Amino acid sequence: MEKIVLSYGDSLLRSSDVALLDAPHWLNDNVIGFTFEFLASSLSPSTTQKIAFLSPEVSQFIKCCGSEASEFLQPLDLANKDLVFLPVNDNAGSIAGGTHWSLLAYLRSVHGFRHYDSAPGTNAPHARSMARNLSSLLGGNPHYQEEEAPLQHNSYDCGMYVVCVAEAMCEQHCHGSSLNLQNITPQYVTQKRAEWKEIIQGLSCHAKVISTF
């Protein structure tokens, strides 16, 4: 059986998942799910109540189940969140797959969705579908807008751009600063791959130390 590297909250990472953080690999649901869970756990208790990071599985469920998803999402209290992050995948089915990631964010301050796609236009239909299916749950009729996003310069970094943009938006919200995505360059994304791998290795080592007591 493949080695489990880290169990963190609801995330379980195996050695093959962690290996995807080395270029030139495309991030899967497990890695993006972990990064979102880690970012959420890094927030202060008061901020945690106002920001939601939805997992790839939940986001895909929203896209595939239409308005019926609202009933199952009620416990998440999304209508009262200031910021909701949803990873968008171009997979048309209900199981893991697809070839491209992008980021959909709901901002209560403007009662609207913002879509950030590192390959502009690729995931727009999927993001619009997801936004439409969430509209009834969020109240009224949130508007949808395609935003200018940092552009990927290869075929495999889309997932990393999702993580980097979500992290930047989260920091901007927490510190009340203006959103600046210009520093999310190909070099920055490559650096972030290494940093996330270090985070996982650090958490894994810490967990092993704890388990010895």
Short mmCIF file of C-alpha atoms in Angstrom, two decimals:
data_model
loop_
_atom_site.label_atom_id
_atom_site.label_comp_id
_atom_site.label_asym_id
_atom_site.label_seq_id
_atom_site.Cartn_x
_atom_site.Cartn_y
_atom_site.Cartn_z
CA MET A 1 0.00 0.00 0.00
CA GLU A 2 1.26 3.49 -0.87
CA LYS A 3 2.81 5.44 1.99
CA ILE A 4 0.66 8.04 3.75
CA VAL A 5 2.75 11.18 4.17
CA LEU A 6 0.29 13.35 6.08
CA SER A 7 -3.16 13.22 7.64
CA TYR A 8 -4.30 16.80 8.25
CA GLY A 9 -7.91 17.54 9.17
CA ASP A 10 -10.02 16.02 6.42
CA SER A 11 -7.02 15.80 4.07
CA LEU A 12 -4.96 12.69 3.46
CA LEU A 13 -1.82 12.99 1.36
CA ARG A 14 0.11 10.04 0.01
CA SER A 15 3.58 10.08 -1.47
CA SER A 16 2.20 10.27 -5.02
CA ASP A 17 0.17 13.37 -4.08
CA VAL A 18 3.17 15.17 -2.60
CA ALA A 19 5.24 14.29 -5.68
CA LEU A 20 2.84 16.41 -7.75
CA LEU A 21 4.33 19.51 -6.17
CA ASP A 22 7.42 18.90 -8.27
CA ALA A 23 7.19 20.34 -11.78
CA PRO A 24 6.03 19.47 -14.36
CA HIS A 25 2.99 17.96 -12.63
CA TRP A 26 -0.65 19.01 -12.47
CA LEU A 27 -2.07 19.30 -8.94
CA ASN A 28 -4.88 16.90 -8.07
CA ASP A 29 -7.92 17.27 -5.79
CA ASN A 30 -5.99 16.00 -2.77
CA VAL A 31 -3.22 18.60 -2.94
CA ILE A 32 -5.55 21.54 -3.60
CA GLY A 33 -7.88 20.30 -0.86
CA PHE A 34 -4.98 20.23 1.59
CA THR A 35 -3.74 23.72 0.68
CA PHE A 36 -7.24 25.14 1.16
CA GLU A 37 -7.63 23.36 4.49
CA PHE A 38 -4.22 24.60 5.66
CA LEU A 39 -4.98 28.19 4.64
CA ALA A 40 -8.31 28.01 6.49
CA SER A 41 -6.64 26.66 9.64
CA SER A 42 -4.08 29.46 9.53
CA LEU A 43 -6.75 32.14 9.97
CA SER A 44 -7.53 33.75 13.31
CA PRO A 45 -10.66 32.36 15.06
CA SER A 46 -12.69 35.48 14.25
CA THR A 47 -11.67 35.46 10.59
CA THR A 48 -12.33 31.74 10.25
CA GLN A 49 -16.03 32.44 10.74
CA LYS A 50 -16.03 34.84 7.80
CA ILE A 51 -14.02 33.01 5.13
CA ALA A 52 -14.82 29.63 3.59
CA PHE A 53 -12.46 27.46 1.56
CA LEU A 54 -14.52 24.81 -0.20
CA SER A 55 -12.80 21.57 -1.19
CA PRO A 56 -12.60 20.44 -4.82
CA GLU A 57 -15.09 17.67 -4.03
CA VAL A 58 -17.68 20.09 -2.64
CA SER A 59 -17.12 22.52 -5.51
CA GLN A 60 -17.63 19.77 -8.08
CA PHE A 61 -20.78 18.69 -6.24
CA ILE A 62 -22.13 22.23 -6.51
CA LYS A 63 -21.46 22.29 -10.25
CA CYS A 64 -22.95 18.88 -10.97
CA CYS A 65 -26.01 18.93 -8.69
CA GLY A 66 -27.45 22.28 -9.68
CA SER A 67 -29.80 24.09 -7.31
CA GLU A 68 -30.32 20.82 -5.43
CA ALA A 69 -26.91 21.39 -3.83
CA SER A 70 -28.31 24.24 -1.73
CA GLU A 71 -30.05 21.90 0.69
CA PHE A 72 -26.81 20.07 1.50
CA LEU A 73 -24.78 23.28 1.80
CA GLN A 74 -26.98 24.98 4.41
CA PRO A 75 -24.73 23.93 7.34
CA LEU A 76 -21.82 25.85 5.77
CA ASP A 77 -23.69 29.14 6.26
CA LEU A 78 -22.17 30.53 3.06
CA ALA A 79 -24.61 33.44 2.87
CA ASN A 80 -23.01 34.93 5.98
CA LYS A 81 -19.41 34.53 4.81
CA ASP A 82 -17.48 37.56 3.62
CA LEU A 83 -15.40 35.50 1.23
CA VAL A 84 -15.93 32.05 -0.28
CA PHE A 85 -13.29 30.27 -2.36
CA LEU A 86 -14.18 27.50 -4.82
CA PRO A 87 -11.68 25.65 -7.02
CA VAL A 88 -13.19 25.15 -10.49
CA ASN A 89 -12.37 22.12 -12.59
CA ASP A 90 -13.28 21.51 -16.24
CA ASN A 91 -14.27 17.94 -15.44
CA ALA A 92 -17.88 17.31 -16.48
CA GLY A 93 -18.31 14.23 -14.31
CA SER A 94 -18.89 13.72 -10.59
CA ILE A 95 -15.55 12.02 -9.87
CA ALA A 96 -12.01 13.42 -9.76
CA GLY A 97 -10.51 14.31 -13.12
CA GLY A 98 -10.30 17.16 -15.60
CA THR A 99 -7.42 19.03 -17.19
CA HIS A 100 -7.64 22.61 -15.89
CA TRP A 101 -8.14 24.47 -12.60
CA SER A 102 -9.30 28.03 -11.97
CA LEU A 103 -10.60 29.96 -8.95
CA LEU A 104 -14.11 31.25 -8.29
CA ALA A 105 -14.56 33.61 -5.34
CA TYR A 106 -17.73 35.04 -3.85
CA LEU A 107 -17.35 38.47 -2.20
CA ARG A 108 -20.25 39.47 0.01
CA SER A 109 -19.06 43.11 0.01
CA VAL A 110 -20.04 43.41 -3.65
CA HIS A 111 -22.54 40.53 -3.64
CA GLY A 112 -20.83 39.03 -6.63
CA PHE A 113 -18.64 36.28 -8.01
CA ARG A 114 -15.15 36.87 -9.37
CA HIS A 115 -13.52 34.26 -11.60
CA TYR A 116 -9.73 34.06 -11.92
CA ASP A 117 -8.51 31.83 -14.73
CA SER A 118 -4.79 31.55 -15.51
CA ALA A 119 -5.80 30.41 -19.03
CA PRO A 120 -8.53 33.00 -19.73
CA GLY A 121 -11.83 31.63 -21.02
CA THR A 122 -10.99 27.98 -20.45
CA ASN A 123 -13.14 27.42 -17.39
CA ALA A 124 -15.68 30.23 -17.78
CA PRO A 125 -18.66 27.91 -18.55
CA HIS A 126 -17.89 25.76 -15.51
CA ALA A 127 -17.43 28.76 -13.21
CA ARG A 128 -20.67 30.36 -14.43
CA SER A 129 -22.54 27.12 -13.81
CA MET A 130 -21.13 26.91 -10.29
CA ALA A 131 -22.04 30.54 -9.56
CA ARG A 132 -25.55 30.05 -10.92
CA ASN A 133 -26.11 26.99 -8.74
CA LEU A 134 -25.00 28.88 -5.62
CA SER A 135 -27.03 32.02 -6.31
CA SER A 136 -30.22 30.92 -4.54
CA LEU A 137 -28.26 29.98 -1.43
CA LEU A 138 -26.51 33.36 -1.29
CA GLY A 139 -29.70 35.37 -1.70
CA GLY A 140 -30.76 37.70 -4.45
CA ASN A 141 -28.93 37.44 -7.73
CA PRO A 142 -25.14 37.80 -7.31
CA HIS A 143 -23.46 39.18 -10.40
CA TYR A 144 -20.64 37.32 -12.11
CA GLN A 145 -17.43 38.80 -13.49
CA GLU A 146 -14.34 37.45 -15.22
CA GLU A 147 -11.26 39.04 -13.63
CA GLU A 148 -7.81 39.62 -15.05
CA ALA A 149 -5.65 36.90 -13.54
CA PRO A 150 -1.94 36.05 -13.57
CA LEU A 151 -1.26 33.96 -16.66
CA GLN A 152 0.33 30.53 -16.61
CA HIS A 153 3.15 29.99 -19.08
CA ASN A 154 2.95 26.22 -19.23
CA SER A 155 0.34 23.45 -19.30
CA TYR A 156 0.60 22.25 -15.69
CA ASP A 157 0.68 25.16 -13.21
CA CYS A 158 -3.03 26.03 -13.21
CA GLY A 159 -3.63 24.48 -9.78
CA MET A 160 -0.77 26.43 -8.27
CA TYR A 161 -2.21 29.66 -9.63
CA VAL A 162 -5.51 28.82 -7.92
CA VAL A 163 -3.71 28.36 -4.60
CA CYS A 164 -1.58 31.51 -5.00
CA VAL A 165 -4.51 33.76 -5.97
CA ALA A 166 -6.66 32.41 -3.12
CA GLU A 167 -3.85 33.04 -0.64
CA ALA A 168 -3.32 36.59 -1.95
CA MET A 169 -7.06 37.38 -1.76
CA CYS A 170 -7.24 35.99 1.75
CA GLU A 171 -4.31 38.11 2.91
CA GLN A 172 -5.79 41.18 1.26
CA HIS A 173 -9.10 40.62 3.02
CA CYS A 174 -7.50 40.03 6.42
CA HIS A 175 -5.23 43.08 6.23
CA GLY A 176 -7.62 45.44 4.47
CA SER A 177 -5.13 46.18 1.71
CA SER A 178 -5.71 46.42 -2.04
CA LEU A 179 -5.46 43.23 -4.05
CA ASN A 180 -2.18 42.92 -5.93
CA LEU A 181 -1.68 39.85 -8.08
CA GLN A 182 1.26 41.17 -10.09
CA ASN A 183 3.80 39.33 -7.96
CA ILE A 184 2.27 35.97 -8.92
CA THR A 185 4.74 35.31 -11.70
CA PRO A 186 5.90 31.94 -13.10
CA GLN A 187 8.98 32.22 -10.86
CA TYR A 188 6.81 32.93 -7.81
CA VAL A 189 4.63 29.92 -8.57
CA THR A 190 7.68 27.67 -8.87
CA GLN A 191 8.90 28.96 -5.51
CA LYS A 192 5.49 28.29 -3.98
CA ARG A 193 5.60 24.67 -5.11
CA ALA A 194 8.75 24.21 -3.03
CA GLU A 195 7.28 26.09 -0.06
CA TRP A 196 4.14 23.96 0.04
CA LYS A 197 6.24 20.82 -0.13
CA GLU A 198 8.26 22.08 2.84
CA ILE A 199 5.06 22.80 4.77
CA ILE A 200 3.84 19.24 4.20
CA GLN A 201 7.18 17.76 5.20
CA GLY A 202 7.25 19.91 8.33
CA LEU A 203 3.75 18.90 9.38
CA SER A 204 4.56 15.27 8.67
CA CYS A 205 7.69 15.36 10.84
CA HIS A 206 5.79 17.11 13.63
CA ALA A 207 3.06 14.47 13.51
CA LYS A 208 5.66 11.71 13.77
CA VAL A 209 7.22 13.35 16.82
CA ILE A 210 3.84 13.68 18.51
CA SER A 211 3.00 10.04 17.80
CA THR A 212 6.11 8.87 19.64
CA PHE A 213 4.86 10.28 22.94
#
